[in-house]
Coordinates of C-alpha atoms in Angstrom, one line a residue:
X136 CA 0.1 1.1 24.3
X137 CA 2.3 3.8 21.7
X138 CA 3.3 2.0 18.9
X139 CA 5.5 3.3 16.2
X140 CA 7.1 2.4 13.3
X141 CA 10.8 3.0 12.9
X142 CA 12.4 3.3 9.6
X143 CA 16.3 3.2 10.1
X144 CA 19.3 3.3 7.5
X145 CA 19.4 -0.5 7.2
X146 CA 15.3 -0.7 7.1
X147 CA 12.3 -0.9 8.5
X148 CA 10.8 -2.4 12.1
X149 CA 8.1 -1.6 14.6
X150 CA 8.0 -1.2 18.4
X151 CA 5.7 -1.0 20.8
X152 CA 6.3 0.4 24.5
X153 CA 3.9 0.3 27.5
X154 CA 1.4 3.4 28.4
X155 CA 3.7 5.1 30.8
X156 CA 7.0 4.9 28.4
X157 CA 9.4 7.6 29.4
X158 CA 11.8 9.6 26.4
X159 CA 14.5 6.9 27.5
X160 CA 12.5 4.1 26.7
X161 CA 11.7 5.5 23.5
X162 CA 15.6 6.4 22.7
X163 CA 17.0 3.1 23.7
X164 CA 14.5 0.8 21.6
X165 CA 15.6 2.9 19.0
X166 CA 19.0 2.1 19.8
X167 CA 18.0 -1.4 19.9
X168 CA 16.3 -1.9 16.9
X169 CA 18.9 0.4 14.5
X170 CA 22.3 -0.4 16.2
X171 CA 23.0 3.6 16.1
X172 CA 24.1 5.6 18.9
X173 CA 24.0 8.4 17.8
X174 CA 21.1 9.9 15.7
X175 CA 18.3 12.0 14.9
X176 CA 14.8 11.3 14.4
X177 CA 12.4 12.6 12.4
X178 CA 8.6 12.2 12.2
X179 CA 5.0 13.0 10.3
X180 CA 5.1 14.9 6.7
X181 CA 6.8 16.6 6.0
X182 CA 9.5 15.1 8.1
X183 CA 10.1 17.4 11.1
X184 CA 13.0 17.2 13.3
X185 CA 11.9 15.2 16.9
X186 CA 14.4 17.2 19.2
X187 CA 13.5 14.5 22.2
X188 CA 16.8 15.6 23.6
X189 CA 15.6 19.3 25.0
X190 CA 13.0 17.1 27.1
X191 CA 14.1 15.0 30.2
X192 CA 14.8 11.5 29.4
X193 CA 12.4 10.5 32.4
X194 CA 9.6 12.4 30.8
X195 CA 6.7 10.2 30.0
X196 CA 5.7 10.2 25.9
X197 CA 2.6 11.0 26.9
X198 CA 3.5 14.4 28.4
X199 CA 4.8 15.3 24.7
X200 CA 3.2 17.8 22.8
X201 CA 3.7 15.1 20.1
X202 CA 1.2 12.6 19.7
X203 CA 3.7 9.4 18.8
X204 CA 0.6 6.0 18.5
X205 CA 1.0 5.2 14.9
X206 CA 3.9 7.6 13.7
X207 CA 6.8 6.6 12.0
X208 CA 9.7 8.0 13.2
X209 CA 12.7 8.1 10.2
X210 CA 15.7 7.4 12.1
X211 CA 19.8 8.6 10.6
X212 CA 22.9 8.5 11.6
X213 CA 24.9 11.2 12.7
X214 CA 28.0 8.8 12.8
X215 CA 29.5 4.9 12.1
X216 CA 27.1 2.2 13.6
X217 CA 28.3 1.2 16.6
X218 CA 28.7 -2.0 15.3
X219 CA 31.0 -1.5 12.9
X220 CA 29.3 -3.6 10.4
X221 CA 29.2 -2.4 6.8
X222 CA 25.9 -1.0 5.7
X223 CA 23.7 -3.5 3.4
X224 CA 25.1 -5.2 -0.2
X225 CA 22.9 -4.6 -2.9
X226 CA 23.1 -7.1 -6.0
X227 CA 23.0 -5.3 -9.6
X228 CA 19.8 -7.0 -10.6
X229 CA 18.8 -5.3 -7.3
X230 CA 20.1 -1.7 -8.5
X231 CA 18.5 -1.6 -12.0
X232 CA 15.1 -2.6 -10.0
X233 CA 15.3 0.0 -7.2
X234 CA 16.0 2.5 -10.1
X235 CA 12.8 2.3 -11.9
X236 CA 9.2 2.9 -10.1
X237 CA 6.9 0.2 -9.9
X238 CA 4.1 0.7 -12.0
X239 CA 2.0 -1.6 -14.3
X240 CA 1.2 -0.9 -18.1
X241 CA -2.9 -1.6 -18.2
X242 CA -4.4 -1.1 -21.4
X243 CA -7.8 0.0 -18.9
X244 CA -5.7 3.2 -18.0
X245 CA -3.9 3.6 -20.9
X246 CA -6.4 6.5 -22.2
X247 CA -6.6 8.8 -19.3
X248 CA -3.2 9.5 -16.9
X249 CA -5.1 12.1 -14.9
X250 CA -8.1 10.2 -13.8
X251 CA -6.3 7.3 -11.4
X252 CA -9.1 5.0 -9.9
X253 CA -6.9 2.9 -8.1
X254 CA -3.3 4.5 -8.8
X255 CA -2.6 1.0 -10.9
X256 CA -0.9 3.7 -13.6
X257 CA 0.3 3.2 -17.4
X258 CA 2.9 5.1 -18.8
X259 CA 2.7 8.6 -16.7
X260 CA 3.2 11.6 -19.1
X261 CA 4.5 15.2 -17.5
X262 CA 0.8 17.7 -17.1
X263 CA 1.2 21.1 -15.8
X264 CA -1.7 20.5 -13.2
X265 CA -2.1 18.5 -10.1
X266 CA -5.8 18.0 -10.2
X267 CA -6.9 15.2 -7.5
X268 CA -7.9 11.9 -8.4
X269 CA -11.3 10.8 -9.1
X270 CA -13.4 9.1 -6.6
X271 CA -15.5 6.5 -7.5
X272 CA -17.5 4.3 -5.4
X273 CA -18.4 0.8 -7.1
X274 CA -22.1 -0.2 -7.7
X275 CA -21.4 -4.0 -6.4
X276 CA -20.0 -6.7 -4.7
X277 CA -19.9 -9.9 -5.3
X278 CA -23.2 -11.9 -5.8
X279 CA -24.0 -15.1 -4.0
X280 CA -21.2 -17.0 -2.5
X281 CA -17.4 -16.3 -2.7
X282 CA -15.6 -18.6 -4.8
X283 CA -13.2 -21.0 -2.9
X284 CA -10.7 -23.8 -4.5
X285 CA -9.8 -26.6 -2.1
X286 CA -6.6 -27.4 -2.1
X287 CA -6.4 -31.1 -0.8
X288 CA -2.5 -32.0 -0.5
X289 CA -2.5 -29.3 1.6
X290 CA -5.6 -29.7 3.8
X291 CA -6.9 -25.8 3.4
X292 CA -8.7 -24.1 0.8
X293 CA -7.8 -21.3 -0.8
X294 CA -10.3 -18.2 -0.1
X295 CA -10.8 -14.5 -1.1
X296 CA -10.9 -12.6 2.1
X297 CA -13.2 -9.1 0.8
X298 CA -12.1 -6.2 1.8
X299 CA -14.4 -2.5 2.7
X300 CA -15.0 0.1 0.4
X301 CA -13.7 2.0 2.5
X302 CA -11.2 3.6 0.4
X303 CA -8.3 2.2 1.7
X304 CA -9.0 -1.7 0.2
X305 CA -5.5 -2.0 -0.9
X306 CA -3.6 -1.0 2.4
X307 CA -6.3 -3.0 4.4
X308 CA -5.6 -5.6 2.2
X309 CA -1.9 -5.7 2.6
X310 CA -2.1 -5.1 6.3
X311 CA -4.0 -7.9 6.6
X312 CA -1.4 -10.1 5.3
X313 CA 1.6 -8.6 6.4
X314 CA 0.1 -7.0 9.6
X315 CA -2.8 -9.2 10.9
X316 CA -5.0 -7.5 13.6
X317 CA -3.0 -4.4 13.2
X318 CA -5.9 -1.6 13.8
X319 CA -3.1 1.0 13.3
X320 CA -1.6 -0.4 9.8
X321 CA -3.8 1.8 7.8
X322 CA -1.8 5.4 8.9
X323 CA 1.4 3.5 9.0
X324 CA 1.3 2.3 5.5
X325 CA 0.7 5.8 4.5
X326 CA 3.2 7.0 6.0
X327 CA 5.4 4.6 4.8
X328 CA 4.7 5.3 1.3
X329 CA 4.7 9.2 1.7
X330 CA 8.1 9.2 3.1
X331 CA 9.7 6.8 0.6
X332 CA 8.4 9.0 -1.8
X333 CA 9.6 12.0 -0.3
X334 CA 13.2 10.4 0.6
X335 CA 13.5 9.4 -3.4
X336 CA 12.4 12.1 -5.0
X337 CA 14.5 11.0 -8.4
X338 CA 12.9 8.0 -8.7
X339 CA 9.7 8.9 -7.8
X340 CA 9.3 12.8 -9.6
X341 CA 5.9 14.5 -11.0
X342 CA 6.0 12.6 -13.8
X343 CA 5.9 9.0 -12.4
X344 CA 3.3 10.6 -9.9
X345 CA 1.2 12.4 -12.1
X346 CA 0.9 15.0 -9.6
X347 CA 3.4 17.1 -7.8
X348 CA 5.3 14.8 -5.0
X349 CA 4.3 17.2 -2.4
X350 CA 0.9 17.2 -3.1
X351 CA 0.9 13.5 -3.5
X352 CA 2.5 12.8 -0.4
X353 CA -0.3 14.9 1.4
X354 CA -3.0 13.5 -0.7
X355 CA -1.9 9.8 0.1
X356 CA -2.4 10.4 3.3
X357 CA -6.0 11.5 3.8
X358 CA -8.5 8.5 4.0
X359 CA -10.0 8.7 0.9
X360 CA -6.9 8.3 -1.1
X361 CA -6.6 5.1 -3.3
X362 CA -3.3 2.9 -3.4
X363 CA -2.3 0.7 -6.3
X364 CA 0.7 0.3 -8.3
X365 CA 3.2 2.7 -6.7
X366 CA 1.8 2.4 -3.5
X367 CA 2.4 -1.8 -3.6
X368 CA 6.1 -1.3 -5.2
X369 CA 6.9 0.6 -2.2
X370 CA 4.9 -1.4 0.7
X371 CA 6.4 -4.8 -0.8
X372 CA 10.1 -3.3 -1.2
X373 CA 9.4 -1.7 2.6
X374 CA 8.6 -4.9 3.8
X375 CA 11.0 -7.1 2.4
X376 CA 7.8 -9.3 0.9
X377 CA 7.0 -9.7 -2.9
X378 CA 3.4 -8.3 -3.9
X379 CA 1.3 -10.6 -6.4
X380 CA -1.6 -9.3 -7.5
X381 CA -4.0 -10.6 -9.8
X382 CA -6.6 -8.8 -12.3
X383 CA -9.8 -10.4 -12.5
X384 CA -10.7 -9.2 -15.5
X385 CA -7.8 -10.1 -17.7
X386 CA -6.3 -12.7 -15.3
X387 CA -2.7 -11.2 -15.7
X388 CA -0.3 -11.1 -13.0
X389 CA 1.7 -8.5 -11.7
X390 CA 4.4 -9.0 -9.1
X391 CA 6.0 -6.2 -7.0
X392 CA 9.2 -6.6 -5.4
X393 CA 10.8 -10.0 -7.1
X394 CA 14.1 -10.1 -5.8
X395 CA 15.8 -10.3 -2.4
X396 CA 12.6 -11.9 -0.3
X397 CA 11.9 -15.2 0.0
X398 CA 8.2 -14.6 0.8
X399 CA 4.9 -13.7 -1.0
X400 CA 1.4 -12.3 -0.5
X401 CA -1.4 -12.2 -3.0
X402 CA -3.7 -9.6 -3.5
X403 CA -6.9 -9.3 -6.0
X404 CA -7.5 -6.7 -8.3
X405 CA -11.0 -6.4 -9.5
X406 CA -11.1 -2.8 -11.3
X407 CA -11.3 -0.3 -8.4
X408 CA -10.9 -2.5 -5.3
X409 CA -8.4 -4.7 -4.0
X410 CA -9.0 -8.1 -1.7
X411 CA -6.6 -10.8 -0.2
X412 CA -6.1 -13.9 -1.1
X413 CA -5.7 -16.6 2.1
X414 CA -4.9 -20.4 2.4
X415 CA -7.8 -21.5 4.8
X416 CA -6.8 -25.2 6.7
X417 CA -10.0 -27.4 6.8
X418 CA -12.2 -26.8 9.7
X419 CA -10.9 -23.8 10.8
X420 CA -11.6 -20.0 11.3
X421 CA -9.8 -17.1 9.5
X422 CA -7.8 -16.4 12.8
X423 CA -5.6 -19.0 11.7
X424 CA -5.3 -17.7 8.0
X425 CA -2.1 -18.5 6.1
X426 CA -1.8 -15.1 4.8
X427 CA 2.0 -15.3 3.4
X428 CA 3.4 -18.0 1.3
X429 CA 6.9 -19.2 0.4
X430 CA 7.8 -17.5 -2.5
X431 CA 9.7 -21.1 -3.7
X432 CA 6.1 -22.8 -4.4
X433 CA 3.8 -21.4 -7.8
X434 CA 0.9 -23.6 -6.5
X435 CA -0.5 -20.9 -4.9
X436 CA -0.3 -18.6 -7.6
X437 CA -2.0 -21.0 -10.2
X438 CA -5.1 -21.7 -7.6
X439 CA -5.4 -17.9 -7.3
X440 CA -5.8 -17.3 -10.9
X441 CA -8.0 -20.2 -10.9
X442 CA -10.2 -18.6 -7.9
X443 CA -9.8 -14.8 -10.4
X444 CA -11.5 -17.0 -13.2
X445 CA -14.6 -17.9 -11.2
X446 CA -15.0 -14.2 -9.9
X447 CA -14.8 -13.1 -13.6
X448 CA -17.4 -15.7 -14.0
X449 CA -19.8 -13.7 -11.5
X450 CA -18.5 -10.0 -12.7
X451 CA -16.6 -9.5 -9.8
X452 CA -14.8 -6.8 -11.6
X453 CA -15.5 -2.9 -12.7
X454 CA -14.6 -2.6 -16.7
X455 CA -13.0 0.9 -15.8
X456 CA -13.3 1.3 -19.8
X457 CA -17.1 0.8 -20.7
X458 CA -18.8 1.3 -17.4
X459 CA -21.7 3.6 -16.9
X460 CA -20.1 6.2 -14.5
X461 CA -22.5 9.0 -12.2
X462 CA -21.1 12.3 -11.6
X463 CA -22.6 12.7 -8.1
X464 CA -21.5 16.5 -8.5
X465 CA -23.9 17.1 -11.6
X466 CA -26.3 13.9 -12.4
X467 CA -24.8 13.9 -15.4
X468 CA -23.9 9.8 -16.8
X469 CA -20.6 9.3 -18.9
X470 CA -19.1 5.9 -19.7
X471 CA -15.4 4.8 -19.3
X472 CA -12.7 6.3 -17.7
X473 CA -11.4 8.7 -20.6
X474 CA -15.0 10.6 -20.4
X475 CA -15.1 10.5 -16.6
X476 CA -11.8 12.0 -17.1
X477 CA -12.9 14.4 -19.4
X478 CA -15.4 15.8 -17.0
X479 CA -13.8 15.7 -14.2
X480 CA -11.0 18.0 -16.2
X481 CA -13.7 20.6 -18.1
X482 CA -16.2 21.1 -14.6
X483 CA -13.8 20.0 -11.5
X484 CA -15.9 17.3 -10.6
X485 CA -14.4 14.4 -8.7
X486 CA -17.1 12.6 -6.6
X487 CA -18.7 10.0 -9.1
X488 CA -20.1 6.6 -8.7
X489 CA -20.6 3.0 -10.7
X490 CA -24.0 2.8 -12.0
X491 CA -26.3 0.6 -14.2
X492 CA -28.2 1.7 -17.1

């Protein structure tokens, strides 16, 4: 069945029509879902223009030249909503946050700005290049046993749920949460975050990206491209859910998203990779996860950084300063991000890897 994710003026929402939806179908769920009558629809990156109304509204979707499973389709008005109802208030604690792009100050990627392991950023700086990130594959998972912290008062136990290196931990990771058994939620949170970025491009310029928008809008969407910071400021905000996320390493928190949701995830940092966090209830299977919490209760919050501690206990984490890195361009070893940087800058070599010495 075509599924599609529809971004309107007042937000975000997903539908899903049956194998022989017709253009109609499409149009009026649209309708449905936006309260417009009147619109236009764009789709992929960059956006072009759907024109659905030089094709017969009793035209099956799948006779389009456009292949729509897993799209999102950015939806505006061409006049008032239909309701009448005034668009969305924003609080000004609200403003001032939507005005500055999420990011997190980590004294690991505090040396080099070019070389972005997981896109968790410090403070960008403007370079006159776009060079592509580095991709590094990690040497290990975790040894023995995931960690798990009962939680008795309320009858589950908090687990880590790992994710694949697959490259796309962190949007596997959120889909999960947010999107359980959702096989297309890896292109649609792409998407998502390429045409936010695309849509604000004050608030998200060159600098904050390190890279020309353009170029980072196509670059997010290929399947080897790493989220992290940016990419969970936009996902939470898109989602109306607040993004915690936890470092192993340091134990710190980092929340995306505070205000205006009354809902949480948790997500684990651990270097280059990202997993979820779950509540588990006793005797029973991760189908019935608790995946999103009530942003009201810290409980959760303290157990995870309890569960971080005994990951940093068994080196779940990659020490993106110190480690031993393998340029699998060259053979050549360098250690830490700056000098992966460094060589990645001097030779154009991207493709390294996590190794022991």
């Amino acid at each position: 069945m075509p599924r599609m994710r529809i971004r309107g003026p007042e937000g975000t929402s997903t539908i899903t029509l049956s194998d022989d939806a017709k253009i109609s179908d499409l149009i009026s769920e649209i309708a449905l879902k936006t309260s417009l009558t009147n619109f236009d629809i764009k789709y992929g990156y960059p956006p072009k223009p759907l024109l659905l109304s030089q094709s017969e509204p009793s035209l099956p979707l799948s006779k389009l030249d456009i292949k729509l499973n897993g799209e999102q389709l950015t939806i505006s008005s061409r006049e008032e909503r239909k309701s009448g109802g005034s668009p969305k208030s924003t609080s000004p604690s609200d403003s001032k946050t939507s005005s500055i792009p999420p990011k997190v100050k980590d004294r690991q990627t505090a040396e080099a700005k070019s070389f972005s392991f997981s896109g968790m950023h410090g403070d960008a700086k403007n370079t006159s290049d776009s060079a592509p990130p580095v991709a590094l594959s990690r040497k290990r998972g975790i040894a023995g046993d995931v960690p798990e912290i009962p939680i008795p008062e309320l009858q589950a136990t908090l687990v880590l749920r790992v994710m694949p290196d697959d490259n796309s931990c962190l949007f596997r990771a959120f889909g999960t949460a947010v999107l359980p058994g959702d096989d297309l939620s890896m292109h649609e949170l792409r998407s998502v975050v390429a045409s936010t970025i695309q849509g604000k491009p004050e608030l998200y310029s060159k600098v904050v990206l390190e890279q020309a928008p353009d170029d980072y809008c196509r670059w997010i969407q290929t399947s080897d491209a790493w989220g992290g910071a940016i990419e969970m400021g936009i996902l939470a905000e898109a989602f109306g859910i607040e993004v915690v996320c936890v470092d192993v390493q340091s134990l710190s928190i980092h929340k995306f998203h505070e205000s205006g949701t009354n809902t949480r995830c948790v997500l684990i940092y651990s270097g280059i990779h990202y997993d979820m966090l779950a509540l588990s209830p006793f005797s029973s299977t991760p189908e019935n996860d608790i995946r999103v919490f009530d942003k009201s209760d810290d409980t959760i919050i303290a157990k995870a950084v309890e569960l971080c501690s005994k990951l940093r206990e068994k080196h779940y984490y990659t020490d993106t300063g110190g480690m031993a890195i393998k340029c699998k361009d060259c053979g050549v070893i360098v250690h830490g991000e700056a000098q992966a940087a460094a060589h990645a800058q001097q030779l154009g070599h991207y493709n390294m890897a996590e190794v022991d010495t």
